[in-house]
Structure formats: structure tokens, C-alpha cells
Amino acid sequence: MSGLLKSAKSIVPLLDRVLVQRVKAEAKTASGLYLPEKNVEKLNQGKVLAVGPGFTDANGNKVIPQVKVGDNVLIPQYGGSSIKLAGDEEVILFRDSEILAKINPDV
Amino acid sequence: MSGLLKSAKSIVPLLDRVLVQRVKAEAKTASGLYLPEKNVEKLNQGKVLAVGPGFTDANGNKVIPQVKVGDNVLIPQYGGSSIKLAGDEEVILFRDSEILAKINPDV
Amino acid sequence: MSGLLKSAKSIVPLLDRVLVQRVKAEAKTASGLYLPEKNVEKLNQGKVLAVGPGFTDANGNKVIPQVKVGDNVLIPQYGGSSIKLAGDEEVILFRDSEILAKINPDV
Amino acid sequence: MSGLLKSAKSIVPLLDRVLVQRVKAEAKTASGLYLPEKNVEKLNQGKVLAVGPGFTDANGNKVIPQVKVGDNVLIPQYGGSSIKLAGDEEVILFRDSEILAKINPDV
Amino acid sequence: MSGLLKSAKSIVPLLDRVLVQRVKAEAKTASGLYLPEKNVEKLNQGKVLAVGPGFTDANGNKVIPQVKVGDNVLIPQYGGSSIKLAGDEEVILFRDSEILAKINPDV
Amino acid sequence: MSGLLKSAKSIVPLLDRVLVQRVKAEAKTASGLYLPEKNVEKLNQGKVLAVGPGFTDANGNKVIPQVKVGDNVLIPQYGGSSIKLAGDEEVILFRDSEILAKINPDV
Amino acid sequence: MSGLLKSAKSIVPLLDRVLVQRVKAEAKTASGLYLPEKNVEKLNQGKVLAVGPGFTDANGNKVIPQVKVGDNVLIPQYGGSSIKLAGDEEVILFRDSEILAKINPDV
């Protein structure tokens, strides 16, 4: 028998999949009041934890993911496969082409 | 923890995506009366803020977006992924092929 | 702030899109009586106002629209993106392949 | 302002479309009694009035319609775009590949 | 005016279509009792009456139907376009790829 | 007139179709009690009776079925075209790509 | 007559299918209490038991599965064909491209 995976580090995405940890939104109002979990807005921002090797498309072209580990990215509201980890953590596997944009941290 | 993105400038679209800010319609009647938010018609006009690098299609052809930063464009009523920013602002990511037309400002 | 586009002339269709103005049907009966707006039949005839540059398909072939500015055309009952203009005018953007036929004015 | 097209002759089909006039079924019973309009069975036979120039498919092959003006053909019960003409006449635009069969008049 | 086609012989299938006459099931029980029409099971067996010329696929390959006139075939329960003939007869036009199998009469 | 096919042997599958006879599950409990028909579980095991010649795909590659006559196979719960035979027998025609796996009898 | 397969070892996947045994979640709470079957969470982890030979795609490229026998993998919540085995065991056949990720046991 076994249980939920302890760490996302053990997950090696296949094909052009990208493992993303969704950034948790501010759980406090500006004046410091804690928001109940269900009122905390689900941001569509995330951090890339791991990237698959890509795949060869129908015409033999090698398709490599555009994002790399450590990138901050914008992810769609829906889609992707969510994976529950031990300690109530959750990560999501997207196809590279589902990732909307990179977030440039220097701006 | 973090919150909504402060500025659209930090968004770098991927593939053939185009970042557009929808133009806000006239919130006043001709005679100067302010319209309540919900009566303000959603125009399908917008301004291009950023453009992705394009992608290589199944036959190895490079597909580059047709619009560039600063273009005024006509956008569809539906579709695209909307991104909420701090300060109640909102921008939308469209695929280049979803953009209907350019608006020639000189006419 | 800005409002509805004043003229269709400022619209530059993208890809293989075609800008069409729907021809308004006879608003009077044969005996000269004015029909209420909702009884006026929506003709599927229109005039081409502007044509996009076309696009390159997956195999690198250049696909150019078959109709040109000034053509009278038959358009489908549904489909296309309608664009409201100032002065209660309306134009429609179709994909070239949605246009059913040309109407030969000399016949 | 203008009204319904007076004649099908002014219609020039685009791409691989084919203009067909549906053949009207016998409006009388064998014993000569006139059937009310709604009981008259919609035949799936028709006559070809005009044929489009064809199109070039994704691989550069020229696709030419198989039927020609004057052919009697079998048409599907549904599909196609119907065009109302003046004088309560009606013609239908089909894609060439929707036409089921030719009817050999000599048999 | 005209009526239903008198004979299937006048039908010339287009593309890869195949004209099939469905074989009528036994209308009598083993002990010779006649079954009412609606209890007579619709067999999925048929006889090929005519075959289209085939078509050229997107890559320029000529696709020729696999069955020929006179073959006994197994046809799907649904699909195909049914054509009513004079004298309450009915034939069906299938795409060649919809025909399930040939029936070897010698077995 | 004719009736149901007497034997599956007369069926010659077309294209990449495979004729399969579903294996009937144990109709008795371990202790020898007969189960009523509807409680007998529909196994997804079957025996290959006949195999089609295959087909040429859009790029001219010949696609040959992977299974051969006599193979024991795993078949999906749904899909395929079922053919009733005389004597309350039934066989099923699957596309080769629908067959899930072979069953190695020596294991 | 025959019954459920005794062992998964006899299953030889076809095309790019992969045979996976889903890992059973901890049936006990941290404090050792046994959970009733329906409360035991369905993990999306599994072990690869067998792998198909792959297939040749429409352009003649050989597509080989990325996982191999013995790999621990992440599988989607839905999809795949489940196969019941004797002794209330169950295995699942996925297409290789449905497998989300490998789990690196050393982490």
C-alpha cells in the first residue's frame, strides 16, 4: 500500500507537459483581516516546477516546451490535470500549449 | 503569498497569443448623463499591448502574428482568456487568428 | 474613452476575412405600405466593403479571397461576426469560404 | 433598397458549390386529385443550374466539381443553403461532395 | 412536374458512394405464418446495384471502392441516404468505407 | 427472400475490420448453480474469426491489422457493429485499432 | 465457456497501449483506523505491467511508448479501458499519450 506523493520533485512530466504550482492569492484584506478559504480568489498565476522532454509531431518536427523550470507563468482558469500531494498541497500538469504567458518578474 | 499582477507590462504572451486591452465605451449619454456600469455597451475594440513570438506549425512553417504593439483592433465578443490586474483593470489574451480586423486610425 | 466606430472604412480585415454590408430588404409592400422593422425579411445579399490579405495554409500555399471590393454576394443566414457602427449601422466580417456566391448584376 | 433576386441566373457559385433547383413532386394523386402543398412529398431530385470553379485543397490539388450544368441529380434531404427568389421560387447551394448521385435520364 | 424515380438503374453514384438494395427478411415464421411488416426484422444484408468512380484524397491518392456490382454485403444498421423509388421500393447510398463486409455466397 | 446468415464463415471483413466472437462467461456459480442470462457478466474477451485486408492511409502507407485468425483478444465494452446469425448466435465487427490487446494463452 | 482472466500477465497490449495497475491508497487513517472501501481515495498513481509495440503514424513515423515495464506513473482520473481479472483485481489499458508523468522513486 502507499499514499499521496510526498513531494512534487518526484514527478517527471511526459511529452510536452509542464508541472506548475499555482500561486496562492493574498488570504488577507488590505486592512489585515484573514479571508475564509472559499473567498480567496484563485489566481491564474503559477511557478514552473518541471518540464517534459517534448514530442515529435506528425511531420517529424521536434516540439520543445517554451517555458523552463523557475518561470512565473499565467495559467488558464480551467484545464490541466491536478495532482494532490501529501500535506494538502496540489500541483497541476498542463500541456505546454495551454500555458498563456510568462510573467516578467523585473517589471 | 502574492496578489494580482500590478501591470500588464509584466505579461509576455506565448506562441501566437496577443495581449489586448479592451477600449471602454462612452460611459455618458450624449447629453452628459453618466450610465450605470451594466448599461455601458462592451465594445469589441481594443489596443494591442504585447505580442507572442509565434509558433512553428505541423509542416515546419513559422506562423508570426499579424498585429503589432499599439495597433487598434476589432476583437470578438467572446473567446480569449481574461486576466484580472490590480486596480480592477482587466486585459485579454487572444490567439492571433481570433483577432477580426485592424482599425485604421487615420480614417 | 471612445464610442462605436463612425465608418466601416476604418476596418481592415485580417487573414481571409471579408467585410460585408447586408443589403436591406424592401421595407414597403408592393402597394406602398411600410412594413414594421421585424417583418422586413433579412436578405442574404450583401456588398463587399473590404477584403483581407489572405493567409498561408499548413502546406505553405497562399490562400487569397475570391471576392473583391464592390462585389455583390450571397451570404449565409448565420455565422460571421457582426460589428455595430455609429448611427445604428451594422457590418459583418465573414471568412471568405463562408461567402456562398457572387451575384452577377448584369443578369 | 432592393428585394429578392429575380432570377437564379445571376447567382455565380463560389469554390466547389453547386446551384440546384429541386424538382417539384407530382401535386396530383394518380386519379387526378390535387394534393395540398404540405402533403406533396419533397423529392430529393434536382437540376444543376450553375457550378463553382472548384478550389485548391491543402496539398495544392485542384478539386473540380463532378457535376455540370443541366445534370439531373439526387440531393440529400437536409443540408445546403436555400436561397429565396422573387415569385416564391427557391434554389439551393450544395457543396459538390454533398451531391449523392447523377440520374441517368436515358434509363 | 415529375414523380419518384421508376428504377434504381438510373442512379449513378458519385465519388466513393455505393448503391445498395437491402435484402428483405423472411416475412413468414418457420411454420409458414405471415409476420406483420413491423415485426419483420431489418436485416443488415444487401446487394450492390451500382458503384461510384471513387475520389482523389488530399494527398493525390486515387481511392477506389472495394465492392463491385452484384456483391452481397453487410451494411450498418444506421447511416447512408435512403432513396424512395416508385412502387414503394427503396435503395440506399452508402460511402464505400461504411460497408462492413462482403458475404461469400459459396460458404 | 432470405433470412439471417447461417455461419460467420461467409463474412469477409472489409478495410481494417476484424470479425470477433465474444467469449461467453461462466453461466454457473462456483457451486454449480446456473445464473439467469441477464446476470451473466459480458466478458470483454473474444476470438478472432476473420481479418480484413487493411487499407491505404492518406499518405499512401499500407495499414495491416495486427491480429490474426485464431487470436484471443480483449475487446472494448462498447463500439463495433454486431451481426446476428441464425441460431441466436452473434458476432461483432471491430476496427483493428479498437482491439485493446491480445491474450497470451500460454500464461 | 470460460471466466475472467486469472492474471494480467496474459495481456499483450496492442499499438501504443500501456497496461497499468492502479496503486491502492492507504486504507487506514494515520491513527490506524480502517477506512470503508468507498472512502479510500482513488490515487492517480500506478505501476506499468506491459507496453504495446507502438504504431506507425500517418506520415510513416514510428511512435514508441515513452514508459517501460516497472515504471511508476501518474495516470488521469478518467479515461482508459478497465479490465476485470479474477479475484476482484482490476487493471487499466491507457494510450501512452494519456499517461501524465513518471514518478521518480529515488526522490
XYZ file of C-alpha atoms in Angstrom, chain A residues 23-26 41 43-45 57 59 61 66-67 74 97-104 107, chain B residues 1-5 9-15 17 57-60 81-84 93 95:
46
model
C 0.479 30.812 -6.588
C -1.797 31.265 -3.589
C -3.630 34.614 -3.501
C -3.441 37.062 -0.595
C -9.616 34.271 -5.318
C -5.167 33.436 -9.221
C -4.169 32.227 -12.629
C -0.502 32.684 -11.797
C 4.757 15.801 -34.184
C 5.623 15.556 -39.562
C 9.289 18.089 -36.112
C 8.675 27.114 -24.353
C 8.843 27.529 -20.584
C -0.106 32.732 -16.414
C 0.423 24.992 -25.422
C -2.132 25.616 -22.608
C 0.246 27.982 -20.750
C -0.955 31.512 -21.626
C 2.079 33.705 -20.939
C 5.283 34.195 -18.947
C 5.343 36.839 -16.195
C 8.416 39.022 -16.383
C 8.642 44.682 -14.434
C 1.950 34.834 -0.860
C 1.281 37.319 -3.651
C -1.691 39.187 -5.222
C -2.959 40.255 -8.661
C -0.370 41.466 -11.183
C 3.673 45.120 -18.851
C 4.929 42.066 -16.991
C 2.893 39.712 -19.230
C 4.879 38.085 -22.065
C 2.420 36.197 -24.333
C 3.456 32.725 -25.550
C 3.061 31.137 -29.037
C -1.076 34.933 -28.416
C 3.049 24.674 -37.472
C 2.837 20.948 -38.224
C 4.626 21.438 -41.565
C 7.518 23.445 -40.168
C -8.590 34.362 -21.650
C -9.258 37.368 -19.431
C -6.627 38.312 -16.822
C -7.573 40.457 -13.826
C -5.141 37.129 -24.259
C -4.901 33.798 -30.340
